């Protein structure tokens, strides 16, 4: 015999499955993100992955030849940081719609946010389901 909560439980399970599939799709899209930045005077162009790993360094012009080693090093470091910010912003835009309001993806990815904000302490569910979980069925029914 099925309880009156079977349909709600099935709906919750279907919702969970949709959320899980959505998370997998978001992960796929994040993996495709690349951030790019070009230094002033096009001395260097840097490409990074969504994780911030440098995947490409190009010198679009010969301008880098006029730089001292220190200037070139500074240009590289600044351009890498800029490319990482670009990638992080793209990841934030992809992920932000699925996070609770007030949760900043960039903060989470950079270790500054509280991951506990992603899921509430008590999962959301209809009051009837919460009562069923806490108390089971009444008067001789099946106990939860």
PDB file of C-alpha atoms in Angstrom, residues 35 44-58 76-77 79-81 83-84:
ATOM      1  CA  UNK A  35      40.241  33.439 -19.640  1.00  0.00           C
ATOM      2  CA  UNK A  44      52.109  39.446 -24.134  1.00  0.00           C
ATOM      3  CA  UNK A  45      48.795  37.606 -24.341  1.00  0.00           C
ATOM      4  CA  UNK A  46      47.921  34.926 -21.773  1.00  0.00           C
ATOM      5  CA  UNK A  47      45.232  32.244 -21.798  1.00  0.00           C
ATOM      6  CA  UNK A  48      44.221  30.294 -18.694  1.00  0.00           C
ATOM      7  CA  UNK A  49      41.791  27.465 -17.927  1.00  0.00           C
ATOM      8  CA  UNK A  50      38.803  27.777 -15.615  1.00  0.00           C
ATOM      9  CA  UNK A  51      41.066  26.532 -12.826  1.00  0.00           C
ATOM     10  CA  UNK A  52      43.558  29.332 -13.537  1.00  0.00           C
ATOM     11  CA  UNK A  53      46.220  27.131 -15.103  1.00  0.00           C
ATOM     12  CA  UNK A  54      48.191  28.920 -17.794  1.00  0.00           C
ATOM     13  CA  UNK A  55      47.432  27.183 -21.095  1.00  0.00           C
ATOM     14  CA  UNK A  56      49.010  29.651 -23.484  1.00  0.00           C
ATOM     15  CA  UNK A  57      51.461  32.530 -23.638  1.00  0.00           C
ATOM     16  CA  UNK A  58      51.764  34.435 -26.886  1.00  0.00           C
ATOM     17  CA  UNK A  76      53.611  38.386 -17.572  1.00  0.00           C
ATOM     18  CA  UNK A  77      52.552  38.269 -13.921  1.00  0.00           C
ATOM     19  CA  UNK A  79      48.585  39.574 -17.504  1.00  0.00           C
ATOM     20  CA  UNK A  80      48.307  36.103 -15.955  1.00  0.00           C
ATOM     21  CA  UNK A  81      46.425  37.602 -12.983  1.00  0.00           C
ATOM     22  CA  UNK A  83      43.412  36.340 -17.390  1.00  0.00           C
ATOM     23  CA  UNK A  84      42.631  34.444 -14.180  1.00  0.00           C
TER      24      UNK A  84
END
